[in-house]
mmCIF file of C-alpha atoms in Angstrom:
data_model
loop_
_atom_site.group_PDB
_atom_site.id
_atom_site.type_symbol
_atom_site.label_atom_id
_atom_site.label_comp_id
_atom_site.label_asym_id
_atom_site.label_seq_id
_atom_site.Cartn_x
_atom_site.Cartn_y
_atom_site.Cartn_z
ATOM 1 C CA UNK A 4 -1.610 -24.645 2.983
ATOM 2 C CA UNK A 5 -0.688 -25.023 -0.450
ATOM 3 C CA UNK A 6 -1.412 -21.390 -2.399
ATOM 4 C CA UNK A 7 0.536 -21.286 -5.792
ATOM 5 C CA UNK A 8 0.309 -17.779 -7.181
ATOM 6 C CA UNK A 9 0.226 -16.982 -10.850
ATOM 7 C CA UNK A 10 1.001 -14.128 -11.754
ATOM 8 C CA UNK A 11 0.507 -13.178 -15.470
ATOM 9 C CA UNK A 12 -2.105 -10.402 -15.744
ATOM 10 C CA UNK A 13 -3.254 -8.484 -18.514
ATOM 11 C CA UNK A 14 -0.296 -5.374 -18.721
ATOM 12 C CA UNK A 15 -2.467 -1.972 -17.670
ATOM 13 C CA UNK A 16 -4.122 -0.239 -20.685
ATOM 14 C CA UNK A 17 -2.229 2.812 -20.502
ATOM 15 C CA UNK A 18 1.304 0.830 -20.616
ATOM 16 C CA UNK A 19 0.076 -1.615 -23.841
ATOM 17 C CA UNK A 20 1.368 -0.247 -26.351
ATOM 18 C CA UNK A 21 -0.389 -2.450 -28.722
ATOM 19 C CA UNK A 22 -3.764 -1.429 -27.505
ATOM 20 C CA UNK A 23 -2.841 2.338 -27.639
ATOM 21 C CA UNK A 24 -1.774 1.638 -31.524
ATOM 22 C CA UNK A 25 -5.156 -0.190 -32.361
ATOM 23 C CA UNK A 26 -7.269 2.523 -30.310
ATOM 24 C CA UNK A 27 -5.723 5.217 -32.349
ATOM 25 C CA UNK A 28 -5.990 2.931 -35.363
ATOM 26 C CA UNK A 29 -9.957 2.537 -34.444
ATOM 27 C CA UNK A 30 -10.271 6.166 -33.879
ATOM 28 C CA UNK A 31 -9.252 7.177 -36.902
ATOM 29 C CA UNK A 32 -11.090 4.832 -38.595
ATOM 30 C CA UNK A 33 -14.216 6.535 -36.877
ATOM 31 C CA UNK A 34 -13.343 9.521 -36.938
ATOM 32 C CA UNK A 35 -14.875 9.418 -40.636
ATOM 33 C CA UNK A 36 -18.855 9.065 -42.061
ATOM 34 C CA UNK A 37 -19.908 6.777 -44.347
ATOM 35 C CA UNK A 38 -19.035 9.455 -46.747
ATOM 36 C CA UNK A 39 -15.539 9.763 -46.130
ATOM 37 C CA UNK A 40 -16.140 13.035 -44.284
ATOM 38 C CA UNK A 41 -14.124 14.155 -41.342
ATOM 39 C CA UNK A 42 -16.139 13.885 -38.326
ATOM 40 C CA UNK A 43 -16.679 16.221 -35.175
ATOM 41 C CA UNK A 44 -16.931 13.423 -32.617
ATOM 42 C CA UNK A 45 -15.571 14.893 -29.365
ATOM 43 C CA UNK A 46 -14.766 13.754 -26.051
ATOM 44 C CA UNK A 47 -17.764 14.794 -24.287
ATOM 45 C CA UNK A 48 -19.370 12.020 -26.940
ATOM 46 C CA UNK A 49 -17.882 9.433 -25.775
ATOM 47 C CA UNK A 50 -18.355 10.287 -21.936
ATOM 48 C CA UNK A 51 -21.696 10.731 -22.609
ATOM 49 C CA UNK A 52 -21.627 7.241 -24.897
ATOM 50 C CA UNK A 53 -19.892 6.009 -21.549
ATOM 51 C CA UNK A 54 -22.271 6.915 -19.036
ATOM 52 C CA UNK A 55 -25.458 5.526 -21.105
ATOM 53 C CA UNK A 56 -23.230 1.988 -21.019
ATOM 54 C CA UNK A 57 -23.028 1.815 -17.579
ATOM 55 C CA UNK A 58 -26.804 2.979 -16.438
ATOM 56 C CA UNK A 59 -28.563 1.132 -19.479
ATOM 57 C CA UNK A 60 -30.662 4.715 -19.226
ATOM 58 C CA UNK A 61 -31.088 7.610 -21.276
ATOM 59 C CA UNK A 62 -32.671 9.514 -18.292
ATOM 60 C CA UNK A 63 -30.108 7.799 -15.721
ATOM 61 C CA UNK A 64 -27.416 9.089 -17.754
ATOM 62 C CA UNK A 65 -28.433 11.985 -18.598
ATOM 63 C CA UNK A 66 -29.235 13.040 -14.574
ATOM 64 C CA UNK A 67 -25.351 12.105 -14.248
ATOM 65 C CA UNK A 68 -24.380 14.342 -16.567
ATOM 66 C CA UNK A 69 -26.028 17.208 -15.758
ATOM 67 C CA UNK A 70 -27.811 17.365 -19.271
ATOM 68 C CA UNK A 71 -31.103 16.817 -20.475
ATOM 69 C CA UNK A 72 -32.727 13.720 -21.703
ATOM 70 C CA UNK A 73 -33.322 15.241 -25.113
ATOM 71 C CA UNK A 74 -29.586 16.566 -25.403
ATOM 72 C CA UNK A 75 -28.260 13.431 -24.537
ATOM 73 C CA UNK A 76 -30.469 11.863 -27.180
ATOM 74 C CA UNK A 77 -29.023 13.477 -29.547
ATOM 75 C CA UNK A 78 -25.479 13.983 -28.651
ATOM 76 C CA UNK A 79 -26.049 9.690 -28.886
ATOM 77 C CA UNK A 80 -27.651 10.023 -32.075
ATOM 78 C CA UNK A 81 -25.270 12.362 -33.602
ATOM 79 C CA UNK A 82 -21.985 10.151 -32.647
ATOM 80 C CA UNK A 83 -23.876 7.241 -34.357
ATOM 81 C CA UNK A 84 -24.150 9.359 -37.682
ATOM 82 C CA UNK A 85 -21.336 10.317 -37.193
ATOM 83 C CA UNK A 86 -18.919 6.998 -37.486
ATOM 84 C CA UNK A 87 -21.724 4.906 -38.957
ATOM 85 C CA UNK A 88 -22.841 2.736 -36.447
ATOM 86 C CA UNK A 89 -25.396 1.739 -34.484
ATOM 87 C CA UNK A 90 -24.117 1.373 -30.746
ATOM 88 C CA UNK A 91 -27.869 0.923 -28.803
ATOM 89 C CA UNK A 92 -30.868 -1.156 -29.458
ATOM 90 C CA UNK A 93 -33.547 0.882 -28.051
ATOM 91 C CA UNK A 94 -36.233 -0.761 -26.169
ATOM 92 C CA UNK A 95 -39.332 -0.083 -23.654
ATOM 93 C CA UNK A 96 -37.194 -1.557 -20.647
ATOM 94 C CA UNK A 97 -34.143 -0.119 -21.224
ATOM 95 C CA UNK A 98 -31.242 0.213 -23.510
ATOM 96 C CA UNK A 99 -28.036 -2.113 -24.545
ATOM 97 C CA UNK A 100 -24.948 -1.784 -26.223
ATOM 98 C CA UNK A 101 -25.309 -3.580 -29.962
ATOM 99 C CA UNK A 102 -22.268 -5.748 -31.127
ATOM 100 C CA UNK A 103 -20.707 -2.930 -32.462
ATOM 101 C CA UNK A 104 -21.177 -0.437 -29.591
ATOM 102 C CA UNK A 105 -19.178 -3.055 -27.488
ATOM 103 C CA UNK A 106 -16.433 -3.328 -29.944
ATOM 104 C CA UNK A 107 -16.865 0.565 -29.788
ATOM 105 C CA UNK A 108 -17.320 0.717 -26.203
ATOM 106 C CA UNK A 109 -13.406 -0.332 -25.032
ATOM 107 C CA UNK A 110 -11.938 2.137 -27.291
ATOM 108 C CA UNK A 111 -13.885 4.687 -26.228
ATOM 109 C CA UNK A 112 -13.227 3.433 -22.818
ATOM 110 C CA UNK A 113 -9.109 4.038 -23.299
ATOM 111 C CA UNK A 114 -9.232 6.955 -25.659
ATOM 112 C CA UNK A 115 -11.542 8.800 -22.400
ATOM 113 C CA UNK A 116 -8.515 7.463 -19.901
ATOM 114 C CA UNK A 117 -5.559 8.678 -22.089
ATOM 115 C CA UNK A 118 -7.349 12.212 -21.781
ATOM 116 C CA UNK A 119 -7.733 12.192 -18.391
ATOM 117 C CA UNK A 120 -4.325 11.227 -17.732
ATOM 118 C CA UNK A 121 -3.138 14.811 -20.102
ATOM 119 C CA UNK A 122 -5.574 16.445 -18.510
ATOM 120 C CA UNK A 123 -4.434 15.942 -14.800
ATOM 121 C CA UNK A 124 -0.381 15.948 -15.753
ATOM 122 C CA UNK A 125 -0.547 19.060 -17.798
ATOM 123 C CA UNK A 126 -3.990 20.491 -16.880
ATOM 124 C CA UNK A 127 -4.088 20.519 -13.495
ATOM 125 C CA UNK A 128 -7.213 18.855 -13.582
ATOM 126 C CA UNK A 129 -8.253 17.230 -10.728
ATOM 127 C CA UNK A 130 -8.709 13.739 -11.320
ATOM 128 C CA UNK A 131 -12.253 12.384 -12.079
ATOM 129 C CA UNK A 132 -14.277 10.240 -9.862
ATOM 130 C CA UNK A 133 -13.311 7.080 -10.087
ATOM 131 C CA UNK A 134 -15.102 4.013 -10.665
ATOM 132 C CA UNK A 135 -15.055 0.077 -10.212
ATOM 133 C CA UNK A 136 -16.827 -2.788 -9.808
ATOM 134 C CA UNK A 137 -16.560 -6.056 -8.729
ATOM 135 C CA UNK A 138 -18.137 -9.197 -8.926
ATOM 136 C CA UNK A 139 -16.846 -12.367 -6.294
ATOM 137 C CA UNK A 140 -17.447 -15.688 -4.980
ATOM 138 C CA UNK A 141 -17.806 -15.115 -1.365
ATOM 139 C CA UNK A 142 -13.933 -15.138 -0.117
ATOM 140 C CA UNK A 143 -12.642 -12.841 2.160
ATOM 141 C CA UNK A 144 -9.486 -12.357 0.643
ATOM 142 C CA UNK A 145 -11.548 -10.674 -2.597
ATOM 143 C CA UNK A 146 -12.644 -8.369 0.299
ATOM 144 C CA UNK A 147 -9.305 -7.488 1.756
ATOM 145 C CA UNK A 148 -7.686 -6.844 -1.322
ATOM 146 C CA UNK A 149 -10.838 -4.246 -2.287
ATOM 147 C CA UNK A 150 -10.168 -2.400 1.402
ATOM 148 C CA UNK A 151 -6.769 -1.621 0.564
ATOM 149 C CA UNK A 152 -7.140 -1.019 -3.286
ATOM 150 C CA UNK A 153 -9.517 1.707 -1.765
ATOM 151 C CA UNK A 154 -7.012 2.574 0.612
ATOM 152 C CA UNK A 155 -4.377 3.012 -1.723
ATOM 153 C CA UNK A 156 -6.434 4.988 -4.120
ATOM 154 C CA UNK A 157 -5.988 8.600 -2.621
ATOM 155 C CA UNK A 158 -9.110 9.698 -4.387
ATOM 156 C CA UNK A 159 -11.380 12.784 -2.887
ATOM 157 C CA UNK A 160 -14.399 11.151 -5.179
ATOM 158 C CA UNK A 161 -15.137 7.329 -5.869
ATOM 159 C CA UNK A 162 -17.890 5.255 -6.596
ATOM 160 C CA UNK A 163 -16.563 1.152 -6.014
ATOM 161 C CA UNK A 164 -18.988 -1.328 -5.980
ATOM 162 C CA UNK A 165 -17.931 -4.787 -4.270
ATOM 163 C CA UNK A 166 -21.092 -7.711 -4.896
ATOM 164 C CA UNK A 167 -20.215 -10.976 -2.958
ATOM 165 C CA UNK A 168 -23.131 -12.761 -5.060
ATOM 166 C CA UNK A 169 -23.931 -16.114 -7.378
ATOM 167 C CA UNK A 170 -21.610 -17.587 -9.428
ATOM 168 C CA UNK A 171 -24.084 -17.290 -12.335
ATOM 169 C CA UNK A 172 -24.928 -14.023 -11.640
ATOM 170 C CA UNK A 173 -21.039 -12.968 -11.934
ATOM 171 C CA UNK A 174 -20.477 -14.509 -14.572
ATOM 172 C CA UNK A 175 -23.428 -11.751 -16.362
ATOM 173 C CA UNK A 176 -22.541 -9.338 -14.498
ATOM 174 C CA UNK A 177 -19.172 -9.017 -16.373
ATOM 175 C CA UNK A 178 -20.891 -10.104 -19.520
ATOM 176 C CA UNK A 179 -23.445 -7.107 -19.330
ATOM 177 C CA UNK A 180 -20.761 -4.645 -18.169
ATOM 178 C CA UNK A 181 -21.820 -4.215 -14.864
ATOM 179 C CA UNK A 182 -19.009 -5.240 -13.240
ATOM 180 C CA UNK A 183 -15.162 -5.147 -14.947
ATOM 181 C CA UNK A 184 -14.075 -8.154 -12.686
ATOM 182 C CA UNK A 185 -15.456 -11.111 -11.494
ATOM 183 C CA UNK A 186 -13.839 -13.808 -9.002
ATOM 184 C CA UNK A 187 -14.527 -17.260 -8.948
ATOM 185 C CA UNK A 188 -12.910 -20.849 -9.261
ATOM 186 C CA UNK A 189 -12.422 -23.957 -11.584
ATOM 187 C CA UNK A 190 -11.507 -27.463 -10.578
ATOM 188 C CA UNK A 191 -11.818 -30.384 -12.381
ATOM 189 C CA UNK A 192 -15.513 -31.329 -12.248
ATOM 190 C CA UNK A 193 -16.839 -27.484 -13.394
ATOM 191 C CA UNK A 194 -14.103 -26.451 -15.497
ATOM 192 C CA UNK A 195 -15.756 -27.955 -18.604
ATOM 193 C CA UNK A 196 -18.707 -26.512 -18.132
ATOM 194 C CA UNK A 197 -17.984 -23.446 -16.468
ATOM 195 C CA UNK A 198 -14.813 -22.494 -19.537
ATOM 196 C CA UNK A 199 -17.627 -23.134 -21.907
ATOM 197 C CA UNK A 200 -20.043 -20.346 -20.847
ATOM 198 C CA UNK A 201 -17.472 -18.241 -20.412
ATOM 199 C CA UNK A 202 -16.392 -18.660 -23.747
ATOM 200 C CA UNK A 203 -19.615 -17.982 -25.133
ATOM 201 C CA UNK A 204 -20.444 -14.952 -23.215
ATOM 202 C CA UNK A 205 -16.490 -13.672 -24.507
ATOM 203 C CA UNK A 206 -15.299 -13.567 -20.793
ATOM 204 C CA UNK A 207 -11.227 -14.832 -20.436
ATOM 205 C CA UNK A 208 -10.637 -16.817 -17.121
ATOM 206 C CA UNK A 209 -6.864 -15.466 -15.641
ATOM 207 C CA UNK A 210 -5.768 -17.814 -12.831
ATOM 208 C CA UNK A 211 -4.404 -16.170 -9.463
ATOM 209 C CA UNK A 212 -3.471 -19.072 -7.456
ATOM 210 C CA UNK A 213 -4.137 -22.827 -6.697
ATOM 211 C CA UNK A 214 -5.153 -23.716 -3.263
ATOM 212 C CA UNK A 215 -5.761 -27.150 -1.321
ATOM 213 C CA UNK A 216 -9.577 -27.337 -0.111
ATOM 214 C CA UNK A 217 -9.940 -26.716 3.232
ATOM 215 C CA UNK A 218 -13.097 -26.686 5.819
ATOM 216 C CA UNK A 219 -13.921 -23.326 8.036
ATOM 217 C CA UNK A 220 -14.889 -24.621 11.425
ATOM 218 C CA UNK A 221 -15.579 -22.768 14.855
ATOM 219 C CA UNK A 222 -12.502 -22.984 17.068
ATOM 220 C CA UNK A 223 -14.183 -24.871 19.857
ATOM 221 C CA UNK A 224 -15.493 -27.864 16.913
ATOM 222 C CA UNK A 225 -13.558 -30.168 17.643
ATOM 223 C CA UNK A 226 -12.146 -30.879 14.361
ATOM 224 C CA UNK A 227 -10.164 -27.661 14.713
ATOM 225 C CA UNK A 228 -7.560 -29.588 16.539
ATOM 226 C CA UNK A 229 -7.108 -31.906 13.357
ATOM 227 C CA UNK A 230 -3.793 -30.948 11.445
ATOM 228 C CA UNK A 231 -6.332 -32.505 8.465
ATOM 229 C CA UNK A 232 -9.671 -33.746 8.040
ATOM 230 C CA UNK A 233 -11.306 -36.442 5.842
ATOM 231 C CA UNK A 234 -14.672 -36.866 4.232
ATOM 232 C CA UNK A 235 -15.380 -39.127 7.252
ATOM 233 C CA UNK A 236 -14.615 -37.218 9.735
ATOM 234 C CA UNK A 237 -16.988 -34.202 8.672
ATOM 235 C CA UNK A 238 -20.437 -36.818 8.266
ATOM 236 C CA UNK A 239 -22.157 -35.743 11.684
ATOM 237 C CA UNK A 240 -21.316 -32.248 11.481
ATOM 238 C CA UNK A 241 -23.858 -29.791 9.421
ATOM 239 C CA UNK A 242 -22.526 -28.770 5.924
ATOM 240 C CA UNK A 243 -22.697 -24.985 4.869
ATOM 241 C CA UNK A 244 -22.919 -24.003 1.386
ATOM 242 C CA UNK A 245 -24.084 -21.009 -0.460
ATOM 243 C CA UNK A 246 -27.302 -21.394 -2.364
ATOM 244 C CA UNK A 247 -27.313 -20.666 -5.678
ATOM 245 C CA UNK A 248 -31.337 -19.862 -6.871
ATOM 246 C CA UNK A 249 -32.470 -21.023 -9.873
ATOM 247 C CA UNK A 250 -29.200 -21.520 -11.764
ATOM 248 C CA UNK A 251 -28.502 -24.446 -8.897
ATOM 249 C CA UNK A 252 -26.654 -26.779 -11.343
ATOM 250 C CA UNK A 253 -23.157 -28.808 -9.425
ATOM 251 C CA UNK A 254 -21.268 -26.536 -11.944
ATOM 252 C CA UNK A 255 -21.872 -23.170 -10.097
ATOM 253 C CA UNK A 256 -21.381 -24.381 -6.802
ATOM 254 C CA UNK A 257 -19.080 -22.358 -4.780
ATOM 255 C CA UNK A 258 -17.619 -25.482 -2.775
ATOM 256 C CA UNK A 259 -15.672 -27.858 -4.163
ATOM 257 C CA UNK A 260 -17.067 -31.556 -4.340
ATOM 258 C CA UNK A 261 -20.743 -30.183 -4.319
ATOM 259 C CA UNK A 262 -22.082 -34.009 -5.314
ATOM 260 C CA UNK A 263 -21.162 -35.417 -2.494
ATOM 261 C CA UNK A 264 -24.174 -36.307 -0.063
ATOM 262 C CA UNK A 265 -24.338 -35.097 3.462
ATOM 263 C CA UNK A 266 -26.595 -35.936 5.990
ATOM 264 C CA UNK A 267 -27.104 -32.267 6.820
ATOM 265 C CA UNK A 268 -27.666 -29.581 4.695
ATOM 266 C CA UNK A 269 -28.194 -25.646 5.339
ATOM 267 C CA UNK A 270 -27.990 -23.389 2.088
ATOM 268 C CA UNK A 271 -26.993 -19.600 2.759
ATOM 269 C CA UNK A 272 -26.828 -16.412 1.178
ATOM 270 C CA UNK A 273 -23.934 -14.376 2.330
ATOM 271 C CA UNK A 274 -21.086 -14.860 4.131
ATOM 272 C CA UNK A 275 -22.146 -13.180 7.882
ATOM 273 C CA UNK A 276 -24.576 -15.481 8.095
ATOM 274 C CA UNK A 277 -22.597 -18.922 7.333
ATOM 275 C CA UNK A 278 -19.740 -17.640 9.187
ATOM 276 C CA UNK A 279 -22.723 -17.448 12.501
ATOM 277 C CA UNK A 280 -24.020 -20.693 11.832
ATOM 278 C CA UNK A 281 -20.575 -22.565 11.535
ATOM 279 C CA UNK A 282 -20.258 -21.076 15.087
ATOM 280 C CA UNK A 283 -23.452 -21.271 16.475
ATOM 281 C CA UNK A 284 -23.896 -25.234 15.246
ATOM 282 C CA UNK A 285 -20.355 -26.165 14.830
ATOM 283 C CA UNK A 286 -21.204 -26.602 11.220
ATOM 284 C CA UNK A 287 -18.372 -26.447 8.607
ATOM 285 C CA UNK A 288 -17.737 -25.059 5.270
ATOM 286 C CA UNK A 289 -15.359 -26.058 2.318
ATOM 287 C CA UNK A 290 -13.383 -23.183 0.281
ATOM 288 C CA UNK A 291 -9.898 -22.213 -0.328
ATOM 289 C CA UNK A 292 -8.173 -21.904 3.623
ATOM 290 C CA UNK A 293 -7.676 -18.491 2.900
ATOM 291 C CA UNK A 294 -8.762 -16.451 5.992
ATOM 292 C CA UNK A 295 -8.732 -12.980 7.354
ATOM 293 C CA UNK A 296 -8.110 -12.539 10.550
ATOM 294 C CA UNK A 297 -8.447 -8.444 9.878
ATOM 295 C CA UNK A 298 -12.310 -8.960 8.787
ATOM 296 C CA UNK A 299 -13.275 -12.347 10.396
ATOM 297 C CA UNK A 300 -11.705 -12.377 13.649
ATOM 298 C CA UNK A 301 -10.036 -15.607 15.243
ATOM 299 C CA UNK A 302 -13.516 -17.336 16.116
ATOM 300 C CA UNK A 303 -12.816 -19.540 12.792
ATOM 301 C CA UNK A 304 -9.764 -21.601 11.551
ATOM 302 C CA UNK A 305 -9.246 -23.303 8.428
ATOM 303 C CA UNK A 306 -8.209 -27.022 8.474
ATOM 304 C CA UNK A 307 -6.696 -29.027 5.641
ATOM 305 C CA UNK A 308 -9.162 -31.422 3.882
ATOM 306 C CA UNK A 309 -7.611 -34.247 2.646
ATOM 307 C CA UNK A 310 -8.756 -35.006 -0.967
ATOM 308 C CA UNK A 311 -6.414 -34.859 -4.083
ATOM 309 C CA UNK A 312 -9.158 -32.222 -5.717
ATOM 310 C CA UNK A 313 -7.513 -28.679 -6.346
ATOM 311 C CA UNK A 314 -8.998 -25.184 -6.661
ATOM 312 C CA UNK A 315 -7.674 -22.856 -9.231
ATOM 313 C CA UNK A 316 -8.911 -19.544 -8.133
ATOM 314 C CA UNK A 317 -8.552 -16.576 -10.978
ATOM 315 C CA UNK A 318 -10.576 -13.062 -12.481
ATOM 316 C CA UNK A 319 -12.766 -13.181 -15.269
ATOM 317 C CA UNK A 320 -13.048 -10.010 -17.378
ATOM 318 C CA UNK A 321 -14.962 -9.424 -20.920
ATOM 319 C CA UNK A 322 -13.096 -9.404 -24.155
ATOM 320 C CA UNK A 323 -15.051 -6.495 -25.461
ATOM 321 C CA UNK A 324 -12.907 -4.216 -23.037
ATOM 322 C CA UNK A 325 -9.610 -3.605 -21.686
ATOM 323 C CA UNK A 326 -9.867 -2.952 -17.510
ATOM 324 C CA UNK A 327 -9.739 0.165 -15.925
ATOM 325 C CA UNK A 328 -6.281 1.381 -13.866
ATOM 326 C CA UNK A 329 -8.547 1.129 -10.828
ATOM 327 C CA UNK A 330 -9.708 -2.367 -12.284
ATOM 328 C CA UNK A 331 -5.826 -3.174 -12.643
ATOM 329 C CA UNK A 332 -4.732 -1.757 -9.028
ATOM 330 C CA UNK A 333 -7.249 -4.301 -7.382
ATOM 331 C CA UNK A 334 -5.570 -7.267 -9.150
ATOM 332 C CA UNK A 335 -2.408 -6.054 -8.156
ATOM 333 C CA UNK A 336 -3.863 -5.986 -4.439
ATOM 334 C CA UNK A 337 -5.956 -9.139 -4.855
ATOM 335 C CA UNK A 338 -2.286 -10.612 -5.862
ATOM 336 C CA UNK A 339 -0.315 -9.251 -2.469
ATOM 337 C CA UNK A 340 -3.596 -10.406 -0.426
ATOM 338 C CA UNK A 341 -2.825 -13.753 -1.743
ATOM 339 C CA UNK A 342 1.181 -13.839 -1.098
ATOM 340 C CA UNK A 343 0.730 -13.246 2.396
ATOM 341 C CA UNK A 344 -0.834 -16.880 2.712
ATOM 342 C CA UNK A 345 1.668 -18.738 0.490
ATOM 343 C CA UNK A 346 4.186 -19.393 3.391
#
């Protein structure tokens, strides 16, 4: 199997010392009103400007916090007046972070973090509950990594959220906030396409490894024997793909070579449920080779496919906002995951 890590990710927040000059650069700046006034913007602002963010809610938000609607309101309302921005459009389904309240948003985001890490060094605070999401491609390697970044986490309180979903739908989850990570692939035919949205919806692409395609087969198919398959070889077998709804373009295919034609066809949602029907009609599957033994068991094997395409598997994150430690720790296990295949 050919797995060639890469291994430049974005340097933790709380170790940039770039970042930590423009937050306090930013936080000055805001620290002022339009008038040139000192302001009172606090902590307990920004948490508050924090938790609306994430549950696009007034009322949701405000049930987190343990406040009322109408304090909330105006705890919002006050920062805003305060530093002279706007940082939520208001609306009868909801509310979203303006422009500026994203720009806002990842300062905020740090500024809350480097507190927290005073706080529990010289407070003898107990650490607060932590929090991450993440958006994947169905691969069970994004899975193994998020076991043992839990695992490793030693927190008494967390909230993680792990969504094996579309490609399309990762790609807004990340642009919308709800999720700091998302995991997915380029090659050759969707990279085009693919870089281009993500450039418009200010996401950065960071490559983790390159890997060979390779079919998932039951280990009684008899292509399991094969040290390598062909195109050929696969024709009478059923092909297994994930479907993809209404955004069912080539581009967001999760298999590689998604225009070529088989003869049989069965479309999926999640990963149980292909990994049944590869056994249960020795259908087949195309993705990276990388297994887990731990959450799969040994009922399916990976078998070289032999086409020159290549995958380039990486972690898209938005540009509006610098990833959380927790965000950073499952990189770093996504990343070990990963090594343990490149032999």
């Amino acid at each position: 199997m050919l797995i060639s890590p890469v291994l430049a990710v974005r340097e933790p927040i709380w170790y940039n010392r770039s970042r930590i000059k423009k937050t306090s650069q930013i936080t000055a700046a805001a620290a002022k009103t339009a008038r040139g006034k000192a302001t009172n913007m606090t902590l307990k602002q920004l948490r508050y400007m924090l938790a609306v963010a994430q549950y696009k809610s007034i009322n949701e938000a405000a049930k987190k916090c343990f406040i009322s609607q109408p304090s909330l309101s105006n705890a919002i309302k006050d920062l805003e007046e305060e530093i002279g921005l706007e940082l939520f459009i208001r609306t009868a389904k909801g509310i979203t972070l303006t422009a500026e309240g994203s720009e806002f948003l990842k300062y905020a985001q740090q500024v809350i973090e480097q507190a927290e890490l005073l706080e529990q060094r010289y407070l003898d605070k107990k650490p607060a509950k932590q929090l991450c999401s993440i958006s994947t491609q169905h691969y069970a390697f994004a899975v193994s990594a998020f076991v043992n970044m839990i695992k490793k986490s030693g927190a008494d309180e967390y909230k993680f959220t792990l969504r094996e979903t579309r490609t399309h739908e990762i790609i807004e989850d990340v642009k919308s906030f709800q999720s700091e990570i998302g995991i997915l692939y380029l090659d050759s035919f969707n990279r085009n396409a693919l870089k281009k949205i993500l450039q418009e919806s200010q996401l950065e692409f960071h490559p983790l490894f390159e890997a060979e395609p390779h079919i998932f087969v039951s280990v009684r198919n008899p292509l399991a024997a094969k040290q390598s398959v062909t195109l050929a070889d696969l024709e009478d077998y059923p092909y297994l793909s994930f479907e993809q709804g209404e955004h069912n373009s080539f581009y967001f295919s999760e298999e590689i070579l998604s225009t070529v034609f088989h003869k049989k066809s069965i479309l999926v949602s999640d990963r149980a449920t292909l990994f049944n029907l590869v056994i249960g009609l020795d259908g087949y599957t195309i993705s990276t080779g990388v297994l887990s033994e731990e959450l799969n068991g040994t009922d399916i094997v990976s078998v070289p496919l032999d086409v020159e395409d290549r995958m380039v598997i990486g972690w898209i994150a938005n540009k509006k906002a610098g990833i959380s430690r927790q965000a950073a720790a499952y990189i770093k296990e996504l990343k070990a995951v990963i090594r343990t295949y490149g032999n």
